[in-house]
Amino acid sequence: MKRLLMTIALVLGLTMLPSAGAFAATQAELEAKIKAMEQTLNQMKAELGQVRQQQQQQQQAVQAAATSKLPAWAERITFFGDVRFRYEHTTYDETTLDGVPTSKSDKDRFRVRLRFGARSQINEDVELGMRMTLGSDDDPTSTNVTMGNYFGEYTTWGIDEAYVKWTPSLVPDKAFTFSFGKVPQPFVTTKVIWDSDVVPEGAFINYTFNKGGDWRPFINASFMTVNQPGDWSSNDYAPAAQAGIKGRAGAFSLVGTAGYTAWGNLGDPGDLPPNLHGTPTYTENGETRTTNYQVWDVFAQAAFKFSPKGSVGMWGQYVQNADSSGPYQDKDSGYGVAGFVTYDKFKFLVLYKDVEANATPGFIADSDSGYVNRKGWQLEGEYQMWKYGKLQVTYYNTEPDDANIPGATNKSQTIFVNTIFKF
């Protein structure tokens, strides 16, 4: 029995041992796996070499860019500009001017305006700026050039901005700004007083309280140089001040200002601007003159944002000359009231304004609506075709505020079709 059990155990043990063929198969599989691993390792080495080559190329490109970059002074400069192409049609009605029926021929023309400028932040606190424009002459209210000079070049170039602006970091929130030169319009204003093309000259300061807050009171003050033919006593200067507030309450935004400008000797004999634009003259002691000016104005605007893409609002401005003189001294005030709607890429505006002859200097007044001694309507629609281009159509229907004042012009209807591109 014992011998039988030993025999059975031996047989079972032999059956459990792997055969020689099984050993051979296992060794072949192992060799195949090793070979596959070697191939994978070689492939990874090749890919690592490619990565190292790409890194070297990137480093070389960075070094090349560093050595070929613009000079530091050039990197500080920002260029800007715009070009406007305009079709203009004006129809003039026969109008009795100073007791005389007067006719005037209608007008059709294509016009162009080109402006190009640069700004440089020469350090953290100081900015320099300049802008060139077509249509430069002694009339600050227009930078248009009329097309059609037998294909001649546009030669009327000029500088209409040249300034330095200092915003010192030592003032909390950089709330104070001082500018000097020919400075972009610093006042909150409308075309009731200023033409949008006029760029005043002189020294200007601004201080904004609570800068960055919801309600931001501010003060503007200036000393403008109007005409400098000689010494201080014979030069024309215009000190001005404006106080106001800008704010937001929920979906509403509000702006309110009050301002004063004293135009010095402007209007005295020998101190008349080259373009009166509706300002009447009269004779005093045998010499030609106009009124003097101490101009007060108030402005208010309210807008309501009714959706992320749309808003509706209105504004109004009133102006009065406290130093009106001469035979038309009662023509000393003006006003404008406008409503506007913006939605997505569209904007619409309706404006009525009436600016009497002595209310504000004609040489800075809005040229499109007829300067001073003018009243009437403006309707405007605008479509933003793309980020840097828009189409604008404007219609004016205006007439003299007082047709019996010298310098009054015919009642007219004008349409502008503008395409405006920025770069």
Coordinates of N, CA, C and O in Angstrom, one line a residue, residues 37 153 172 201 208 224 239 241 297 312 323 340 370:
M37 N 10.3 46.5 -26.5 CA 10.7 47.5 -25.6 C 11.9 48.3 -26.1 O 12.0 49.5 -26.0
E153 N -3.2 117.6 -55.9 CA -2.9 117.0 -54.6 C -3.7 117.8 -53.5 O -4.0 119.0 -53.6
P172 N -3.3 111.3 -5.1 CA -4.0 110.1 -4.9 C -5.0 109.8 -6.1 O -5.7 110.7 -6.6
E201 N -6.6 126.2 -27.4 CA -5.2 126.3 -27.0 C -5.0 127.0 -25.7 O -5.8 127.8 -25.3
T208 N -10.6 115.5 -10.5 CA -11.8 114.6 -10.4 C -11.8 114.0 -9.0 O -10.8 113.4 -8.6
M224 N -7.1 130.2 -21.9 CA -6.9 129.9 -23.3 C -6.3 131.1 -24.0 O -6.6 132.3 -23.7
P239 N -10.0 133.1 -19.9 CA -10.0 132.2 -18.8 C -11.4 131.6 -18.7 O -12.4 132.2 -19.0
A241 N -13.8 128.3 -16.5 CA -14.0 127.4 -15.4 C -15.3 126.6 -15.6 O -16.3 127.1 -16.1
D297 N -22.9 129.0 -19.0 CA -23.7 127.8 -19.6 C -23.9 126.8 -18.5 O -23.2 126.6 -17.6
V312 N -31.3 104.8 -23.8 CA -32.0 105.9 -24.3 C -31.7 107.1 -23.4 O -31.5 106.9 -22.2
D323 N -22.3 139.8 -21.2 CA -21.6 141.0 -21.6 C -22.0 141.4 -23.1 O -21.3 142.1 -23.8
F340 N -31.8 110.8 -27.7 CA -31.0 109.8 -28.5 C -31.3 108.4 -28.0 O -31.8 108.2 -26.8
G370 N -24.9 125.8 -39.1 CA -25.0 127.2 -39.5 C -24.5 128.3 -38.5 O -24.9 129.4 -38.5

